[in-house]
PDB file of C-alpha atoms in Angstrom:
ATOM      1  CA  ALA A   1       2.804  11.120  64.152  1.00 70.00           C
ATOM      2  CA  GLN A   2       3.527   7.642  62.355  1.00 78.00           C
ATOM      3  CA  SER A   3       3.201   5.212  64.573  1.00 88.00           C
ATOM      4  CA  VAL A   4       3.203   0.722  63.959  1.00 94.00           C
ATOM      5  CA  SER A   5       1.334  -1.635  65.822  1.00 94.00           C
ATOM      6  CA  GLN A   6       2.390  -5.003  66.166  1.00 95.00           C
ATOM      7  CA  HIS A   7      -0.570  -7.235  66.948  1.00 87.00           C
ATOM      8  CA  ASN A   8       1.169 -10.681  68.559  1.00 86.00           C
ATOM      9  CA  HIS A   9       3.748 -10.327  70.765  1.00 90.00           C
ATOM     10  CA  HIS A  10       5.137 -14.154  71.051  1.00 95.00           C
ATOM     11  CA  VAL A  11       3.706 -16.540  68.711  1.00 96.00           C
ATOM     12  CA  ILE A  12       4.323 -19.933  68.882  1.00 97.00           C
ATOM     13  CA  LEU A  13       3.178 -22.648  66.231  1.00 97.00           C
ATOM     14  CA  SER A  14       3.686 -26.383  65.595  1.00 97.00           C
ATOM     15  CA  GLU A  15       6.150 -27.395  62.126  1.00 96.00           C
ATOM     16  CA  ALA A  16       3.886 -26.867  59.141  1.00 96.00           C
ATOM     17  CA  ALA A  17       1.151 -24.353  60.225  1.00 97.00           C
ATOM     18  CA  SER A  18       0.385 -21.404  58.443  1.00 97.00           C
ATOM     19  CA  LEU A  19       1.655 -17.925  59.874  1.00 97.00           C
ATOM     20  CA  GLU A  20      -0.456 -14.357  60.037  1.00 97.00           C
ATOM     21  CA  LEU A  21       1.263 -11.979  62.020  1.00 97.00           C
ATOM     22  CA  GLY A  22      -0.506  -8.035  62.562  1.00 96.00           C
ATOM     23  CA  CYS A  23       0.829  -4.958  61.480  1.00 96.00           C
ATOM     24  CA  ASN A  24      -1.366  -1.845  61.517  1.00 96.00           C
ATOM     25  CA  TYR A  25       0.046   1.633  61.034  1.00 94.00           C
ATOM     26  CA  SER A  26      -0.929   5.026  61.495  1.00 91.00           C
ATOM     27  CA  TYR A  27      -0.001   7.404  59.008  1.00 82.00           C
ATOM     28  CA  GLY A  28      -2.061  10.493  56.687  1.00 74.00           C
ATOM     29  CA  GLY A  29       0.298  10.108  53.780  1.00 79.00           C
ATOM     30  CA  THR A  30       2.443   7.769  51.577  1.00 82.00           C
ATOM     31  CA  VAL A  31       4.219   5.036  53.187  1.00 85.00           C
ATOM     32  CA  ASN A  32       6.615   2.516  52.083  1.00 89.00           C
ATOM     33  CA  LEU A  33       6.240  -0.657  54.551  1.00 92.00           C
ATOM     34  CA  PHE A  34       8.444  -3.710  55.461  1.00 93.00           C
ATOM     35  CA  TRP A  35       9.018  -6.536  56.938  1.00 96.00           C
ATOM     36  CA  TYR A  36      12.228  -7.559  58.665  1.00 95.00           C
ATOM     37  CA  VAL A  37      13.322 -10.597  60.329  1.00 95.00           C
ATOM     38  CA  GLN A  38      15.984 -10.955  63.232  1.00 91.00           C
ATOM     39  CA  TYR A  39      17.296 -14.355  64.201  1.00 91.00           C
ATOM     40  CA  PRO A  40      18.832 -14.326  68.102  1.00 84.00           C
ATOM     41  CA  GLY A  41      22.009 -12.661  67.633  1.00 77.00           C
ATOM     42  CA  GLN A  42      21.573 -11.234  64.325  1.00 81.00           C
ATOM     43  CA  HIS A  43      21.087  -7.960  62.341  1.00 80.00           C
ATOM     44  CA  LEU A  44      17.862  -7.256  60.998  1.00 87.00           C
ATOM     45  CA  GLN A  45      17.500  -9.034  57.172  1.00 91.00           C
ATOM     46  CA  LEU A  46      14.754  -7.831  55.020  1.00 91.00           C
ATOM     47  CA  LEU A  47      11.571 -10.252  53.806  1.00 95.00           C
ATOM     48  CA  LEU A  48      10.334  -7.931  51.971  1.00 94.00           C
ATOM     49  CA  LYS A  49       8.851  -4.611  51.216  1.00 92.00           C
ATOM     50  CA  TYR A  50       6.189  -2.818  49.563  1.00 92.00           C
ATOM     51  CA  PHE A  51       6.923   0.782  47.877  1.00 88.00           C
ATOM     52  CA  SER A  52       3.597   1.528  44.867  1.00 88.00           C
ATOM     53  CA  GLY A  53       2.093  -1.662  42.928  1.00 92.00           C
ATOM     54  CA  ASP A  54       0.785  -4.801  43.395  1.00 94.00           C
ATOM     55  CA  PRO A  55      -0.194  -4.454  46.574  1.00 94.00           C
ATOM     56  CA  LEU A  56       0.321  -8.911  47.329  1.00 97.00           C
ATOM     57  CA  VAL A  57       4.281  -8.717  48.111  1.00 96.00           C
ATOM     58  CA  LYS A  58       6.754 -11.849  47.779  1.00 96.00           C
ATOM     59  CA  GLY A  59       9.636 -11.972  50.265  1.00 94.00           C
ATOM     60  CA  ILE A  60      12.247 -14.387  50.605  1.00 93.00           C
ATOM     61  CA  LYS A  61      12.134 -17.590  52.412  1.00 93.00           C
ATOM     62  CA  GLY A  62       8.293 -17.855  51.319  1.00 96.00           C
ATOM     63  CA  PHE A  63       6.811 -14.923  52.684  1.00 97.00           C
ATOM     64  CA  GLU A  64       3.905 -12.733  51.612  1.00 97.00           C
ATOM     65  CA  ALA A  65       2.476  -9.575  53.315  1.00 98.00           C
ATOM     66  CA  GLU A  66      -0.475  -7.648  51.726  1.00 96.00           C
ATOM     67  CA  PHE A  67      -1.122  -3.902  51.906  1.00 95.00           C
ATOM     68  CA  ILE A  68      -4.685  -3.296  52.727  1.00 95.00           C
ATOM     69  CA  LYS A  69      -4.908   0.980  52.136  1.00 91.00           C
ATOM     70  CA  SER A  70      -8.414   0.759  53.592  1.00 92.00           C
ATOM     71  CA  LYS A  71      -7.146  -0.762  56.534  1.00 94.00           C
ATOM     72  CA  PHE A  72      -3.651   0.136  56.953  1.00 94.00           C
ATOM     73  CA  SER A  73      -2.459  -2.923  57.491  1.00 95.00           C
ATOM     74  CA  PHE A  74       0.580  -4.925  56.229  1.00 97.00           C
ATOM     75  CA  ASN A  75       0.075  -8.128  57.205  1.00 97.00           C
ATOM     76  CA  LEU A  76       3.054 -11.154  56.777  1.00 97.00           C
ATOM     77  CA  ARG A  77       1.987 -14.424  56.443  1.00 97.00           C
ATOM     78  CA  LYS A  78       3.707 -17.767  55.315  1.00 97.00           C
ATOM     79  CA  PRO A  79       1.666 -21.082  54.264  1.00 97.00           C
ATOM     80  CA  SER A  80       3.881 -23.486  56.494  1.00 97.00           C
ATOM     81  CA  VAL A  81       6.571 -22.623  58.907  1.00 97.00           C
ATOM     82  CA  GLN A  82       9.692 -24.831  59.681  1.00 96.00           C
ATOM     83  CA  TRP A  83      11.952 -24.326  62.935  1.00 95.00           C
ATOM     84  CA  SER A  84      13.884 -21.958  61.197  1.00 95.00           C
ATOM     85  CA  ASP A  85      11.714 -19.229  61.191  1.00 97.00           C
ATOM     86  CA  THR A  86      12.120 -19.003  64.780  1.00 96.00           C
ATOM     87  CA  ALA A  87      12.947 -15.537  64.908  1.00 96.00           C
ATOM     88  CA  GLU A  88      11.632 -11.961  66.111  1.00 94.00           C
ATOM     89  CA  TYR A  89       9.910 -10.044  63.101  1.00 96.00           C
ATOM     90  CA  PHE A  90       9.510  -6.115  62.756  1.00 95.00           C
ATOM     91  CA  CYS A  91       7.083  -4.567  61.199  1.00 95.00           C
ATOM     92  CA  ALA A  92       8.555  -1.232  59.670  1.00 93.00           C
ATOM     93  CA  VAL A  93       6.789   1.928  58.255  1.00 91.00           C
ATOM     94  CA  ASN A  94       8.478   4.982  56.616  1.00 84.00           C
ATOM     95  CA  ALA A  95       7.139   8.470  55.264  1.00 73.00           C
ATOM     96  CA  ARG A  96       7.596   8.466  50.798  1.00 65.00           C
ATOM     97  CA  SER A  97       9.604  11.095  51.411  1.00 66.00           C
ATOM     98  CA  ASN A  98      11.822  10.340  54.205  1.00 63.00           C
ATOM     99  CA  THR A  99      13.985   7.215  53.395  1.00 64.00           C
ATOM    100  CA  GLY A 100      15.880   6.033  55.526  1.00 76.00           C
ATOM    101  CA  LYS A 101      14.237   6.961  59.143  1.00 84.00           C
ATOM    102  CA  LEU A 102      11.769   3.716  59.587  1.00 89.00           C
ATOM    103  CA  ILE A 103       9.070   3.431  62.350  1.00 90.00           C
ATOM    104  CA  PHE A 104       9.168  -0.174  63.716  1.00 92.00           C
ATOM    105  CA  GLY A 105       6.495  -1.790  65.394  1.00 93.00           C
ATOM    106  CA  GLN A 106       7.645  -3.911  69.197  1.00 91.00           C
ATOM    107  CA  GLY A 107       8.200  -6.976  67.276  1.00 93.00           C
ATOM    108  CA  THR A 108       6.278 -10.319  67.281  1.00 95.00           C
ATOM    109  CA  THR A 109       8.357 -13.212  68.598  1.00 95.00           C
ATOM    110  CA  LEU A 110       7.705 -15.872  66.904  1.00 97.00           C
ATOM    111  CA  GLN A 111       8.695 -20.092  68.176  1.00 97.00           C
ATOM    112  CA  VAL A 112       8.217 -22.926  65.846  1.00 97.00           C
ATOM    113  CA  LYS A 113       8.025 -26.298  67.824  1.00 95.00           C
ATOM    114  CA  PRO A 114       9.908 -29.031  65.413  1.00 88.00           C
TER     115      PRO A 114
ATOM    116  CA  ASN B   1      29.555  -6.065  48.003  1.00 48.00           C
ATOM    117  CA  ALA B   2      30.707  -6.473  52.045  1.00 65.00           C
ATOM    118  CA  GLY B   3      27.553  -5.499  53.596  1.00 89.00           C
ATOM    119  CA  VAL B   4      27.369  -2.812  56.636  1.00 93.00           C
ATOM    120  CA  MET B   5      29.982  -3.101  58.530  1.00 95.00           C
ATOM    121  CA  GLN B   6      30.084  -2.307  62.467  1.00 96.00           C
ATOM    122  CA  ASN B   7      32.411  -2.646  65.317  1.00 96.00           C
ATOM    123  CA  PRO B   8      33.023  -3.254  67.978  1.00 97.00           C
ATOM    124  CA  ARG B   9      30.235  -6.066  68.198  1.00 94.00           C
ATOM    125  CA  HIS B  10      30.318  -5.789  71.681  1.00 96.00           C
ATOM    126  CA  LEU B  11      31.331  -3.526  74.118  1.00 97.00           C
ATOM    127  CA  VAL B  12      31.550  -3.497  77.954  1.00 98.00           C
ATOM    128  CA  ARG B  13      31.872   0.408  79.340  1.00 98.00           C
ATOM    129  CA  ARG B  14      31.404   0.988  83.311  1.00 97.00           C
ATOM    130  CA  ARG B  15      29.608   3.369  84.302  1.00 97.00           C
ATOM    131  CA  GLY B  16      31.410   7.112  83.684  1.00 97.00           C
ATOM    132  CA  GLN B  17      33.247   5.736  80.416  1.00 98.00           C
ATOM    133  CA  GLU B  18      32.777   6.575  76.635  1.00 98.00           C
ATOM    134  CA  ALA B  19      31.485   4.409  74.472  1.00 98.00           C
ATOM    135  CA  ARG B  20      32.753   4.660  70.605  1.00 98.00           C
ATOM    136  CA  LEU B  21      30.564   2.581  68.415  1.00 98.00           C
ATOM    137  CA  ARG B  22      31.616   3.134  64.507  1.00 98.00           C
ATOM    138  CA  CYS B  23      29.917   1.753  61.709  1.00 97.00           C
ATOM    139  CA  SER B  24      31.431   1.590  57.532  1.00 97.00           C
ATOM    140  CA  PRO B  25      28.335   1.750  55.156  1.00 95.00           C
ATOM    141  CA  MET B  26      28.193  -0.244  52.251  1.00 92.00           C
ATOM    142  CA  LYS B  27      30.037   0.344  49.108  1.00 89.00           C
ATOM    143  CA  GLY B  28      28.468   3.430  47.335  1.00 85.00           C
ATOM    144  CA  HIS B  29      25.820   4.064  50.250  1.00 89.00           C
ATOM    145  CA  SER B  30      26.462   7.206  51.734  1.00 88.00           C
ATOM    146  CA  HIS B  31      23.685   7.746  54.227  1.00 91.00           C
ATOM    147  CA  VAL B  32      23.862   6.459  57.170  1.00 94.00           C
ATOM    148  CA  TYR B  33      21.506   5.843  59.920  1.00 94.00           C
ATOM    149  CA  TRP B  34      21.821   4.672  63.951  1.00 97.00           C
ATOM    150  CA  TYR B  35      19.472   2.679  65.384  1.00 96.00           C
ATOM    151  CA  ARG B  36      18.659   1.671  68.971  1.00 96.00           C
ATOM    152  CA  GLN B  37      17.495  -1.129  70.880  1.00 91.00           C
ATOM    153  CA  LEU B  38      16.373  -1.791  73.971  1.00 87.00           C
ATOM    154  CA  PRO B  39      15.521  -4.875  75.578  1.00 80.00           C
ATOM    155  CA  GLU B  40      12.170  -6.261  75.275  1.00 75.00           C
ATOM    156  CA  GLU B  41      11.666  -3.198  72.671  1.00 78.00           C
ATOM    157  CA  GLY B  42      11.358  -2.745  68.943  1.00 80.00           C
ATOM    158  CA  LEU B  43      14.526  -0.713  67.536  1.00 89.00           C
ATOM    159  CA  LYS B  44      14.449   3.239  67.034  1.00 93.00           C
ATOM    160  CA  PHE B  45      15.588   5.579  65.329  1.00 93.00           C
ATOM    161  CA  MET B  46      18.150   8.313  66.434  1.00 96.00           C
ATOM    162  CA  VAL B  47      19.711  10.305  63.871  1.00 95.00           C
ATOM    163  CA  TYR B  48      20.543  10.058  60.474  1.00 93.00           C
ATOM    164  CA  LEU B  49      23.892  11.527  58.743  1.00 94.00           C
ATOM    165  CA  GLN B  50      25.733  12.078  55.300  1.00 92.00           C
ATOM    166  CA  LYS B  51      28.619  12.563  54.747  1.00 89.00           C
ATOM    167  CA  GLU B  52      29.769  15.592  57.012  1.00 90.00           C
ATOM    168  CA  ASN B  53      26.361  16.596  57.783  1.00 93.00           C
ATOM    169  CA  ILE B  54      23.636  15.265  59.978  1.00 94.00           C
ATOM    170  CA  ILE B  55      20.309  15.119  58.191  1.00 91.00           C
ATOM    171  CA  ASP B  56      17.829  14.259  61.371  1.00 91.00           C
ATOM    172  CA  GLU B  57      18.384  13.863  64.946  1.00 93.00           C
ATOM    173  CA  SER B  58      15.390  14.061  65.955  1.00 91.00           C
ATOM    174  CA  GLY B  59      15.904  10.681  68.087  1.00 93.00           C
ATOM    175  CA  MET B  60      18.841  11.351  70.051  1.00 95.00           C
ATOM    176  CA  PRO B  61      19.041  11.587  73.555  1.00 94.00           C
ATOM    177  CA  LYS B  62      19.288  15.514  74.187  1.00 90.00           C
ATOM    178  CA  GLU B  63      22.845  15.179  76.163  1.00 95.00           C
ATOM    179  CA  ARG B  64      25.948  12.249  76.527  1.00 97.00           C
ATOM    180  CA  PHE B  65      25.320  11.389  72.793  1.00 98.00           C
ATOM    181  CA  SER B  66      26.864  12.328  69.640  1.00 97.00           C
ATOM    182  CA  ALA B  67      27.100  10.846  66.357  1.00 97.00           C
ATOM    183  CA  GLU B  68      29.208  12.322  62.810  1.00 96.00           C
ATOM    184  CA  PHE B  69      30.291  10.855  59.493  1.00 96.00           C
ATOM    185  CA  PRO B  70      33.218  12.315  58.168  1.00 94.00           C
ATOM    186  CA  LYS B  71      34.341  12.893  54.758  1.00 91.00           C
ATOM    187  CA  GLU B  72      36.946   9.840  54.913  1.00 91.00           C
ATOM    188  CA  GLY B  73      36.118   6.651  57.818  1.00 93.00           C
ATOM    189  CA  PRO B  74      33.399   5.835  59.196  1.00 96.00           C
ATOM    190  CA  SER B  75      30.425   7.133  61.092  1.00 97.00           C
ATOM    191  CA  ILE B  76      30.782   7.124  65.367  1.00 98.00           C
ATOM    192  CA  LEU B  77      28.402   7.181  67.708  1.00 98.00           C
ATOM    193  CA  ARG B  78      29.618   8.372  70.417  1.00 98.00           C
ATOM    194  CA  ILE B  79      28.268   7.911  74.304  1.00 98.00           C
ATOM    195  CA  GLN B  80      29.640   9.820  76.551  1.00 98.00           C
ATOM    196  CA  GLN B  81      29.591   8.909  80.614  1.00 98.00           C
ATOM    197  CA  VAL B  82      27.821   6.472  79.765  1.00 98.00           C
ATOM    198  CA  VAL B  83      24.647   5.285  82.560  1.00 97.00           C
ATOM    199  CA  ARG B  84      22.976   1.501  82.887  1.00 95.00           C
ATOM    200  CA  GLY B  85      19.859   2.814  80.977  1.00 94.00           C
ATOM    201  CA  ASP B  86      22.747   2.970  77.891  1.00 96.00           C
ATOM    202  CA  SER B  87      22.961  -0.621  77.211  1.00 96.00           C
ATOM    203  CA  ALA B  88      21.354  -1.847  74.470  1.00 96.00           C
ATOM    204  CA  ALA B  89      21.773  -3.227  71.134  1.00 93.00           C
ATOM    205  CA  TYR B  90      22.833  -0.336  68.278  1.00 96.00           C
ATOM    206  CA  PHE B  91      22.380  -0.537  64.842  1.00 95.00           C
ATOM    207  CA  CYS B  92      23.355   0.874  61.939  1.00 96.00           C
ATOM    208  CA  ALA B  93      22.010   0.813  58.778  1.00 94.00           C
ATOM    209  CA  SER B  94      23.160   2.796  55.335  1.00 92.00           C
ATOM    210  CA  SER B  95      21.371   3.307  51.807  1.00 88.00           C
ATOM    211  CA  PRO B  96      21.716   4.611  48.519  1.00 83.00           C
ATOM    212  CA  GLU B  97      21.897   8.276  47.438  1.00 72.00           C
ATOM    213  CA  THR B  98      18.630   7.814  45.541  1.00 59.00           C
ATOM    214  CA  ALA B  99      14.853   8.234  47.364  1.00 54.00           C
ATOM    215  CA  GLY B 100      12.880   5.581  47.690  1.00 59.00           C
ATOM    216  CA  ASN B 101      15.642   2.729  48.522  1.00 66.00           C
ATOM    217  CA  THR B 102      15.693  -0.256  50.765  1.00 77.00           C
ATOM    218  CA  ILE B 103      18.377   1.054  54.212  1.00 85.00           C
ATOM    219  CA  TYR B 104      20.285  -1.866  55.192  1.00 88.00           C
ATOM    220  CA  PHE B 105      21.400  -3.352  58.955  1.00 91.00           C
ATOM    221  CA  GLY B 106      24.379  -3.869  59.827  1.00 93.00           C
ATOM    222  CA  GLU B 107      24.801  -6.489  63.037  1.00 90.00           C
ATOM    223  CA  GLY B 108      24.787  -3.845  66.074  1.00 92.00           C
ATOM    224  CA  SER B 109      26.859  -3.551  68.538  1.00 95.00           C
ATOM    225  CA  TRP B 110      26.073  -4.503  71.588  1.00 94.00           C
ATOM    226  CA  LEU B 111      26.607  -2.491  74.638  1.00 97.00           C
ATOM    227  CA  THR B 112      26.451  -3.571  78.276  1.00 97.00           C
ATOM    228  CA  VAL B 113      27.603  -0.864  80.419  1.00 97.00           C
ATOM    229  CA  VAL B 114      28.492  -2.621  84.189  1.00 96.00           C
TER     230      VAL B 114
END
């Protein structure tokens, strides 16, 4: 069965610090990979996605993620966080043949101190 | 282009009552998905529907929960005889017909059972 694991449950950073959130998945087949962000009281917004091609994916708001197939990882990075990045971040995966049935990680709460 | 529309945003029900949550997909999207987010947890897939068809309901609780996506009108997630454990955020998402596309989430409906 597919599963997604996010290593950090709660991360606290100061503004301008660099961010890396870990995400590992388990699935034997071809997958699509996603990072979503959820600001307090709001819906999930897509940050970035990987379907195929260049494993280094750039998303909105300065975020990027790197797909490392050999490690089953899709870590999210941002060189310099801002207070407005305070939110919950979810990694998700689905089997290539099953478009909308996403398996989510448990989420990482990021708190950025001004 | 309006996003995925969910209503009500907040719903309070007493134990034993029925809850109905509605979801209108994005224009041009024919696939609808429902997810549930329990407190302190990630999102869990519940059901995947196309017009007049349930494609995958593997995440739906066996009892009291049902979903439909009629030919006309929004998709409905119905919870009968609600219990406190049903208190959660219920997110609807939609995608176009073409496989490999991203799903887009609505703002969620927060159900509180008192």
